[in-house]
mmCIF file of C-alpha atoms in Angstrom:
data_model
loop_
_atom_site.group_PDB
_atom_site.id
_atom_site.type_symbol
_atom_site.label_atom_id
_atom_site.label_comp_id
_atom_site.label_asym_id
_atom_site.label_seq_id
_atom_site.Cartn_x
_atom_site.Cartn_y
_atom_site.Cartn_z
ATOM 1 C CA MET A 1 13.069 107.272 142.517
ATOM 2 C CA ARG A 2 12.091 103.633 143.453
ATOM 3 C CA LYS A 3 10.971 102.471 139.635
ATOM 4 C CA TYR A 4 14.219 104.507 138.450
ATOM 5 C CA PHE A 5 16.687 102.626 140.528
ATOM 6 C CA GLY A 6 14.601 99.194 139.830
ATOM 7 C CA ARG A 7 14.897 99.538 136.121
ATOM 8 C CA LYS A 8 18.872 100.256 136.519
ATOM 9 C CA ILE A 9 19.024 97.279 138.805
ATOM 10 C CA PHE A 10 17.764 95.009 136.304
ATOM 11 C CA VAL A 11 19.748 96.472 133.630
ATOM 12 C CA TYR A 12 23.006 95.868 135.817
ATOM 13 C CA ALA A 13 21.617 92.168 136.593
ATOM 14 C CA LEU A 14 20.874 91.777 132.768
ATOM 15 C CA THR A 15 24.708 93.052 132.266
ATOM 16 C CA PHE A 16 26.072 90.747 134.889
ATOM 17 C CA PHE A 17 24.590 87.412 133.672
ATOM 18 C CA ALA A 18 25.522 88.299 130.159
ATOM 19 C CA ALA A 19 29.074 89.707 130.964
ATOM 20 C CA VAL A 20 29.844 86.151 133.555
ATOM 21 C CA THR A 21 28.440 83.912 131.268
ATOM 22 C CA ILE A 22 31.058 85.376 128.616
ATOM 23 C CA ASN A 23 33.731 85.310 130.746
ATOM 24 C CA TRP A 24 33.268 81.907 131.527
ATOM 25 C CA MET A 25 33.173 80.720 127.846
ATOM 26 C CA ILE A 26 36.304 82.903 126.766
ATOM 27 C CA PRO A 27 38.760 80.797 128.517
ATOM 28 C CA ARG A 28 37.566 77.553 127.182
ATOM 29 C CA LEU A 29 37.810 78.407 123.588
ATOM 30 C CA MET A 30 41.275 78.924 124.032
ATOM 31 C CA PRO A 31 43.445 76.352 121.930
ATOM 32 C CA GLY A 32 45.109 73.587 124.492
ATOM 33 C CA ASP A 33 44.679 71.311 127.497
ATOM 34 C CA PRO A 34 45.124 73.082 130.776
ATOM 35 C CA ILE A 35 45.870 69.993 132.515
ATOM 36 C CA LYS A 36 47.992 68.348 129.827
ATOM 37 C CA SER A 37 49.725 71.551 129.840
ATOM 38 C CA ARG A 38 50.600 71.424 133.424
ATOM 39 C CA LEU A 39 51.637 67.493 133.187
ATOM 40 C CA ALA A 40 53.829 68.666 130.287
ATOM 41 C CA ARG A 41 55.982 70.766 132.583
ATOM 42 C CA ALA A 42 56.198 68.344 135.528
ATOM 43 C CA SER A 43 58.480 66.208 132.598
ATOM 44 C CA LEU A 44 56.734 62.631 134.170
ATOM 45 C CA ASN A 45 59.153 59.922 132.333
ATOM 46 C CA ASP A 46 56.077 56.878 133.207
ATOM 47 C CA ALA A 47 53.075 57.309 130.937
ATOM 48 C CA GLY A 48 50.983 55.633 133.032
ATOM 49 C CA ALA A 49 51.956 57.726 135.865
ATOM 50 C CA ALA A 50 50.869 60.741 133.758
ATOM 51 C CA GLU A 51 47.883 59.176 132.343
ATOM 52 C CA ALA A 52 46.612 58.212 135.842
ATOM 53 C CA LEU A 53 47.130 62.113 136.773
ATOM 54 C CA TYR A 54 45.758 63.468 133.909
ATOM 55 C CA GLY A 55 42.570 61.428 134.700
ATOM 56 C CA TYR A 56 42.618 62.481 138.592
ATOM 57 C CA PHE A 57 42.987 66.421 137.749
ATOM 58 C CA ASN A 58 40.433 66.284 135.031
ATOM 59 C CA LYS A 59 37.782 64.727 137.510
ATOM 60 C CA MET A 60 38.695 66.954 140.393
ATOM 61 C CA PHE A 61 38.617 70.257 138.186
ATOM 62 C CA GLY A 62 35.333 69.159 136.603
ATOM 63 C CA LEU A 63 36.749 69.136 133.010
ATOM 64 C CA ASP A 64 35.543 65.578 132.222
ATOM 65 C CA LEU A 65 31.814 66.841 132.493
ATOM 66 C CA PRO A 66 30.008 68.112 129.564
ATOM 67 C CA LEU A 67 29.959 71.908 129.046
ATOM 68 C CA TRP A 68 26.666 72.661 129.684
ATOM 69 C CA GLN A 69 26.756 70.660 133.195
ATOM 70 C CA GLN A 70 30.316 72.749 133.816
ATOM 71 C CA TYR A 71 28.136 75.932 133.329
ATOM 72 C CA LEU A 72 25.414 74.890 135.645
ATOM 73 C CA ASN A 73 27.774 73.983 138.346
ATOM 74 C CA PHE A 74 29.807 77.413 137.807
ATOM 75 C CA TRP A 75 26.929 79.137 138.682
ATOM 76 C CA VAL A 76 26.222 76.729 141.848
ATOM 77 C CA SER A 77 29.665 77.233 143.036
ATOM 78 C CA LEU A 78 29.702 81.012 142.494
ATOM 79 C CA PHE A 79 26.681 81.390 144.418
ATOM 80 C CA GLN A 80 28.372 79.364 147.460
ATOM 81 C CA GLY A 81 31.552 82.158 146.891
ATOM 82 C CA ASP A 82 33.312 79.570 145.178
ATOM 83 C CA LEU A 83 35.489 80.314 142.362
ATOM 84 C CA GLY A 84 37.353 76.943 142.380
ATOM 85 C CA ILE A 85 41.361 76.063 142.720
ATOM 86 C CA SER A 86 43.785 77.515 140.386
ATOM 87 C CA ILE A 87 45.400 75.223 137.888
ATOM 88 C CA TRP A 88 48.901 77.704 137.786
ATOM 89 C CA ASN A 89 49.069 77.784 141.596
ATOM 90 C CA PHE A 90 47.668 74.997 142.620
ATOM 91 C CA PRO A 91 46.257 73.968 145.207
ATOM 92 C CA THR A 92 45.680 77.663 145.969
ATOM 93 C CA PRO A 93 41.917 78.634 145.809
ATOM 94 C CA VAL A 94 41.102 81.292 143.531
ATOM 95 C CA ILE A 95 39.341 83.479 145.638
ATOM 96 C CA ASP A 96 42.403 83.992 148.121
ATOM 97 C CA LEU A 97 45.116 84.747 144.862
ATOM 98 C CA ILE A 98 42.222 87.333 143.724
ATOM 99 C CA LEU A 99 41.829 88.936 147.458
ATOM 100 C CA GLY A 100 46.022 89.027 147.221
ATOM 101 C CA ALA A 101 45.935 90.977 144.506
ATOM 102 C CA VAL A 102 42.774 93.110 144.405
ATOM 103 C CA PRO A 103 44.351 95.613 147.053
ATOM 104 C CA TYR A 104 47.494 96.365 144.685
ATOM 105 C CA SER A 105 45.100 97.085 141.645
ATOM 106 C CA LEU A 106 42.627 99.400 143.451
ATOM 107 C CA GLY A 107 45.673 101.094 144.933
ATOM 108 C CA LEU A 108 46.392 101.729 141.398
ATOM 109 C CA LEU A 109 43.328 102.816 139.862
ATOM 110 C CA LEU A 110 41.070 104.510 142.538
ATOM 111 C CA PRO A 111 44.070 107.198 143.019
ATOM 112 C CA SER A 112 44.783 107.412 139.016
ATOM 113 C CA ILE A 113 40.885 107.675 137.999
ATOM 114 C CA ILE A 114 39.976 110.005 140.728
ATOM 115 C CA LEU A 115 43.080 112.720 140.419
ATOM 116 C CA SER A 116 43.219 112.359 136.906
ATOM 117 C CA TRP A 117 39.380 113.221 136.911
ATOM 118 C CA LEU A 118 39.955 116.271 139.557
ATOM 119 C CA VAL A 119 42.942 117.662 138.167
ATOM 120 C CA GLY A 120 41.887 117.072 134.579
ATOM 121 C CA ASN A 121 38.523 118.889 134.967
ATOM 122 C CA TRP A 122 40.191 121.640 136.724
ATOM 123 C CA PHE A 123 43.020 122.810 134.448
ATOM 124 C CA GLY A 124 40.274 122.025 131.691
ATOM 125 C CA ALA A 125 37.988 124.784 133.270
ATOM 126 C CA TYR A 126 41.060 127.453 133.788
ATOM 127 C CA ALA A 127 42.064 126.836 130.085
ATOM 128 C CA ALA A 128 39.044 127.624 128.994
ATOM 129 C CA ARG A 129 39.606 131.434 130.417
ATOM 130 C CA SER A 130 43.014 131.888 129.705
ATOM 131 C CA LYS A 131 44.180 131.846 126.480
ATOM 132 C CA TRP A 132 48.214 130.913 127.437
ATOM 133 C CA LEU A 133 47.051 127.843 129.159
ATOM 134 C CA ASP A 134 45.016 127.017 126.701
ATOM 135 C CA ASN A 135 47.842 127.180 124.362
ATOM 136 C CA THR A 136 49.783 125.029 126.423
ATOM 137 C CA ILE A 137 47.222 122.429 127.861
ATOM 138 C CA LEU A 138 44.898 121.685 124.788
ATOM 139 C CA PRO A 139 48.361 120.214 122.432
ATOM 140 C CA ILE A 140 49.865 118.460 125.978
ATOM 141 C CA GLY A 141 46.065 116.871 126.593
ATOM 142 C CA TYR A 142 45.390 115.594 123.037
ATOM 143 C CA ILE A 143 49.011 114.214 123.035
ATOM 144 C CA LEU A 144 48.512 112.725 126.480
ATOM 145 C CA THR A 145 45.074 111.573 125.299
ATOM 146 C CA ALA A 146 46.083 109.408 122.002
ATOM 147 C CA THR A 147 49.144 107.588 124.286
ATOM 148 C CA PRO A 148 48.281 103.941 124.650
ATOM 149 C CA TYR A 149 48.708 103.211 128.512
ATOM 150 C CA MET A 150 51.197 100.465 127.536
ATOM 151 C CA TRP A 151 53.516 102.731 125.543
ATOM 152 C CA LEU A 152 53.755 105.094 127.966
ATOM 153 C CA ALA A 153 54.524 102.754 130.898
ATOM 154 C CA LEU A 154 57.218 101.471 128.536
ATOM 155 C CA LEU A 155 58.523 104.862 127.994
ATOM 156 C CA LEU A 156 58.502 105.783 131.949
ATOM 157 C CA ALA A 157 59.908 102.400 133.083
ATOM 158 C CA TRP A 158 62.875 102.888 130.696
ATOM 159 C CA SER A 159 63.336 106.449 131.090
ATOM 160 C CA LEU A 160 62.854 107.076 134.663
ATOM 161 C CA GLY A 161 63.441 103.446 136.015
ATOM 162 C CA ILE A 162 66.416 102.586 134.335
ATOM 163 C CA VAL A 163 68.026 105.093 132.522
ATOM 164 C CA ALA A 164 67.622 107.536 135.403
ATOM 165 C CA GLY A 165 67.441 104.493 137.950
ATOM 166 C CA LEU A 166 64.987 107.072 140.106
ATOM 167 C CA PHE A 167 62.255 104.620 141.003
ATOM 168 C CA PRO A 168 61.849 100.733 140.065
ATOM 169 C CA ALA A 169 61.069 99.679 136.747
ATOM 170 C CA ALA A 170 59.388 96.297 138.108
ATOM 171 C CA GLY A 171 57.616 94.550 140.941
ATOM 172 C CA SER A 172 55.417 95.778 143.873
ATOM 173 C CA TYR A 173 57.848 95.832 146.294
ATOM 174 C CA GLY A 174 61.329 94.843 146.947
ATOM 175 C CA LEU A 175 62.247 91.477 146.535
ATOM 176 C CA SER A 176 64.085 90.965 149.686
ATOM 177 C CA LEU A 177 61.039 92.434 151.599
ATOM 178 C CA GLN A 178 57.832 90.601 152.896
ATOM 179 C CA PRO A 179 54.424 92.429 153.354
ATOM 180 C CA ALA A 180 54.178 94.058 156.639
ATOM 181 C CA PHE A 181 53.213 97.125 158.230
ATOM 182 C CA THR A 182 56.747 98.870 158.598
ATOM 183 C CA TRP A 183 58.331 101.994 156.800
ATOM 184 C CA THR A 184 60.803 100.003 154.982
ATOM 185 C CA PHE A 185 58.067 98.065 152.972
ATOM 186 C CA ILE A 186 55.587 101.301 152.950
ATOM 187 C CA SER A 187 58.572 102.981 151.132
ATOM 188 C CA SER A 188 59.392 100.732 148.911
ATOM 189 C CA LEU A 189 55.311 99.769 147.881
ATOM 190 C CA LEU A 190 55.274 103.565 147.298
ATOM 191 C CA GLU A 191 58.630 103.467 145.225
ATOM 192 C CA HIS A 192 57.476 100.865 142.926
ATOM 193 C CA TRP A 193 53.760 102.019 142.875
ATOM 194 C CA PHE A 194 54.811 105.619 141.298
ATOM 195 C CA LEU A 195 55.551 104.560 137.937
ATOM 196 C CA PRO A 196 52.149 102.767 137.306
ATOM 197 C CA PHE A 197 50.390 105.177 138.645
ATOM 198 C CA LEU A 198 52.113 108.303 137.002
ATOM 199 C CA SER A 199 51.493 105.906 133.383
ATOM 200 C CA LEU A 200 47.999 105.676 133.940
ATOM 201 C CA PHE A 201 47.246 109.263 135.668
ATOM 202 C CA LEU A 202 48.943 110.843 132.607
ATOM 203 C CA VAL A 203 46.796 109.350 130.017
ATOM 204 C CA ALA A 204 43.430 110.087 131.547
ATOM 205 C CA LEU A 205 44.491 113.417 132.649
ATOM 206 C CA GLY A 206 44.531 114.559 129.027
ATOM 207 C CA GLY A 207 40.898 113.428 128.068
ATOM 208 C CA TRP A 208 39.374 115.658 130.700
ATOM 209 C CA ALA A 209 41.107 118.428 130.404
ATOM 210 C CA ILE A 210 40.300 118.834 126.808
ATOM 211 C CA GLY A 211 36.527 117.377 127.633
ATOM 212 C CA MET A 212 36.138 119.908 130.598
ATOM 213 C CA ARG A 213 37.546 123.097 128.378
ATOM 214 C CA ASN A 214 35.296 122.149 125.383
ATOM 215 C CA MET A 215 32.669 121.856 127.665
ATOM 216 C CA ILE A 216 33.218 125.136 129.477
ATOM 217 C CA ILE A 217 33.736 127.066 126.257
ATOM 218 C CA TYR A 218 30.335 125.465 124.938
ATOM 219 C CA GLU A 219 28.686 126.491 127.735
ATOM 220 C CA LEU A 220 29.911 130.130 128.059
ATOM 221 C CA GLU A 221 28.599 130.602 124.523
ATOM 222 C CA SER A 222 25.017 129.194 125.263
ATOM 223 C CA GLU A 223 21.552 131.242 125.196
ATOM 224 C CA TYR A 224 21.154 131.081 129.069
ATOM 225 C CA SER A 225 24.863 132.673 129.691
ATOM 226 C CA ASN A 226 24.153 135.159 126.976
ATOM 227 C CA TYR A 227 20.717 136.245 128.747
ATOM 228 C CA LEU A 228 22.684 136.296 132.196
ATOM 229 C CA GLN A 229 25.364 138.303 130.788
ATOM 230 C CA ALA A 230 22.708 140.614 129.259
ATOM 231 C CA LEU A 231 21.452 141.153 132.164
ATOM 232 C CA GLY A 232 24.326 142.450 134.157
ATOM 233 C CA ALA A 233 25.154 139.281 136.096
ATOM 234 C CA PRO A 234 28.847 139.344 137.324
ATOM 235 C CA ARG A 235 30.837 136.977 135.173
ATOM 236 C CA ARG A 236 32.099 134.985 138.371
ATOM 237 C CA LEU A 237 28.345 133.766 138.441
ATOM 238 C CA ILE A 238 27.865 132.805 134.601
ATOM 239 C CA ARG A 239 31.544 130.542 135.091
ATOM 240 C CA LYS A 240 29.773 129.242 138.339
ATOM 241 C CA TYR A 241 26.823 127.745 136.226
ATOM 242 C CA ALA A 242 28.702 126.923 133.428
ATOM 243 C CA PHE A 243 31.075 124.726 135.596
ATOM 244 C CA ARG A 244 28.116 123.110 137.022
ATOM 245 C CA ASN A 245 26.459 122.419 133.726
ATOM 246 C CA ALA A 246 29.773 121.281 132.126
ATOM 247 C CA MET A 247 30.743 118.270 135.027
ATOM 248 C CA LEU A 248 27.147 116.526 134.301
ATOM 249 C CA PRO A 249 29.043 115.369 130.755
ATOM 250 C CA GLN A 250 32.492 114.490 132.721
ATOM 251 C CA LEU A 251 30.307 112.539 135.007
ATOM 252 C CA THR A 252 28.906 110.350 132.038
ATOM 253 C CA GLY A 253 32.330 110.074 130.560
ATOM 254 C CA LEU A 254 33.762 108.919 133.659
ATOM 255 C CA ALA A 255 31.035 106.185 133.743
ATOM 256 C CA VAL A 256 31.982 105.297 130.145
ATOM 257 C CA GLN A 257 35.580 105.502 130.362
ATOM 258 C CA LEU A 258 35.977 103.343 133.216
ATOM 259 C CA GLY A 259 36.201 100.090 131.457
ATOM 260 C CA THR A 260 39.142 101.594 129.462
ATOM 261 C CA VAL A 261 40.848 102.755 132.416
ATOM 262 C CA VAL A 262 40.390 99.256 133.820
ATOM 263 C CA ALA A 263 41.676 97.811 130.670
ATOM 264 C CA GLY A 264 44.892 100.447 130.649
ATOM 265 C CA ALA A 265 45.856 99.225 134.250
ATOM 266 C CA LEU A 266 45.828 95.746 133.679
ATOM 267 C CA LEU A 267 48.343 96.414 130.793
ATOM 268 C CA THR A 268 50.326 98.698 132.766
ATOM 269 C CA GLU A 269 50.498 96.350 135.757
ATOM 270 C CA ILE A 270 51.959 93.748 133.031
ATOM 271 C CA VAL A 271 54.690 96.446 131.953
ATOM 272 C CA PHE A 272 55.889 96.368 135.411
ATOM 273 C CA SER A 273 55.173 93.435 136.697
ATOM 274 C CA TYR A 274 52.962 94.863 139.116
ATOM 275 C CA GLN A 275 51.041 92.211 141.253
ATOM 276 C CA GLY A 276 47.535 93.038 140.659
ATOM 277 C CA LEU A 277 44.555 91.678 138.585
ATOM 278 C CA GLY A 278 46.605 91.937 135.655
ATOM 279 C CA TYR A 279 49.629 90.069 136.400
ATOM 280 C CA LEU A 280 46.970 87.421 137.767
ATOM 281 C CA ILE A 281 45.388 87.239 134.223
ATOM 282 C CA LEU A 282 48.795 87.087 132.491
ATOM 283 C CA GLN A 283 49.458 84.349 134.405
ATOM 284 C CA ALA A 284 46.099 82.451 133.834
ATOM 285 C CA ILE A 285 46.526 83.176 130.254
ATOM 286 C CA GLN A 286 50.334 81.712 129.948
ATOM 287 C CA ASN A 287 49.115 78.817 132.316
ATOM 288 C CA GLN A 288 45.478 78.341 130.563
ATOM 289 C CA ASP A 289 44.154 78.397 133.910
ATOM 290 C CA PHE A 290 40.561 78.444 133.070
ATOM 291 C CA PHE A 291 39.490 79.424 136.968
ATOM 292 C CA LEU A 292 42.138 81.931 137.601
ATOM 293 C CA LEU A 293 40.764 83.662 134.251
ATOM 294 C CA GLN A 294 37.432 83.606 134.866
ATOM 295 C CA GLY A 295 37.649 84.710 138.905
ATOM 296 C CA THR A 296 39.538 88.004 137.994
ATOM 297 C CA PHE A 297 37.239 88.977 134.883
ATOM 298 C CA LEU A 298 34.621 88.431 137.498
ATOM 299 C CA PHE A 299 36.056 90.933 139.932
ATOM 300 C CA ILE A 300 36.528 93.306 137.119
ATOM 301 C CA VAL A 301 33.052 93.091 135.804
ATOM 302 C CA ILE A 302 31.617 93.207 139.445
ATOM 303 C CA GLY A 303 33.725 96.399 140.106
ATOM 304 C CA VAL A 304 33.165 98.433 136.785
ATOM 305 C CA LEU A 305 29.070 97.644 137.169
ATOM 306 C CA ILE A 306 29.374 98.510 141.141
ATOM 307 C CA ALA A 307 31.339 101.912 140.061
ATOM 308 C CA ASN A 308 29.096 102.722 137.061
ATOM 309 C CA PHE A 309 25.689 102.323 139.491
ATOM 310 C CA ILE A 310 27.372 104.887 141.897
ATOM 311 C CA ILE A 311 28.141 107.327 139.071
ATOM 312 C CA ASP A 312 24.181 106.762 138.136
ATOM 313 C CA ILE A 313 23.213 107.645 141.590
ATOM 314 C CA VAL A 314 25.501 110.736 141.855
ATOM 315 C CA TYR A 315 24.279 111.976 138.432
ATOM 316 C CA ALA A 316 20.813 111.629 139.774
ATOM 317 C CA LEU A 317 21.697 113.615 142.507
ATOM 318 C CA VAL A 318 23.029 116.806 140.586
ATOM 319 C CA ASP A 319 21.419 116.465 137.818
ATOM 320 C CA PRO A 320 17.814 118.541 138.300
ATOM 321 C CA ARG A 321 16.564 116.973 135.090
ATOM 322 C CA VAL A 322 17.145 113.153 136.387
ATOM 323 C CA ARG A 323 15.105 114.086 139.233
ATOM 324 C CA VAL A 324 11.892 116.092 137.345
ATOM 325 C CA GLN A 325 12.032 112.748 135.324
ATOM 326 C CA MET A 326 11.762 110.731 138.482
ATOM 327 C CA GLN A 327 9.030 112.731 139.814
ATOM 328 C CA GLY A 328 7.080 112.532 136.195
ATOM 329 C CA GLY A 329 7.168 108.828 135.942
ATOM 330 C CA ALA A 330 5.685 108.957 139.649
ATOM 331 C CA LYS A 331 2.754 110.536 138.925
#
């Protein structure tokens, strides 16, 4: 087991290094100059003052150094826990902006991923043995899984938010409120949370239901199911084994789909102006904030890698084939 997880950690470390390097490069490939952009919005009439401020900010953010030195300084600062100062929200540290946005993103991602996976697998398992439910779940599932996250978010914001007026169509909580542990703030938070959550939940739900339905049918038609049936095993026992085996590909699919779900959550946050990491990424792009953009990408990369590693651990615990490979490798 030590060798197995050692290989996994090595692969994840290489992935982290490559992903962070790419995240550092992407903002610097964007056209334009972030310092000039910021000074242009300040509308300075004195050319001398603008030039002096440009030199000051350029030096303060370290953008006057060669790219290779900027890259080395980035890794040194990263290991010290310093993600830099935000150009958009100067002089707020990037880490403070991210820590303020992470709870909102996690509040969307965790419930939508976990509930859609559980409910989708449950519906898919029942659809595989119920004809009327299969005829209902299958077409709805195909429609949902083919729907882009942003399109469904726009549809829900327009229908339930603007037309019906049942839920707020934008924001994380009421504009007149300040974050506090009060019922007024919590109820407003939940009202603004529901539509972004629903859009993520519905799109993911269709894929999990279809996947589980297909896997259950495949397992019920496999040789071991036919053999158990020939031995006179109860139908309930055969379905139990089929469900256990069908769950393994669903766990793999969960690891594969994490990146897609995170990307969908970021787009959904932008549609609803929800103040999570997606909102920060939009502000960073619009204001050419290198440090905020690479900081938010860093947190997303770390989150996805940690989630995949946890799924690898769970997979090793529930799949006996992996444990057999571990034992074989240890001998």
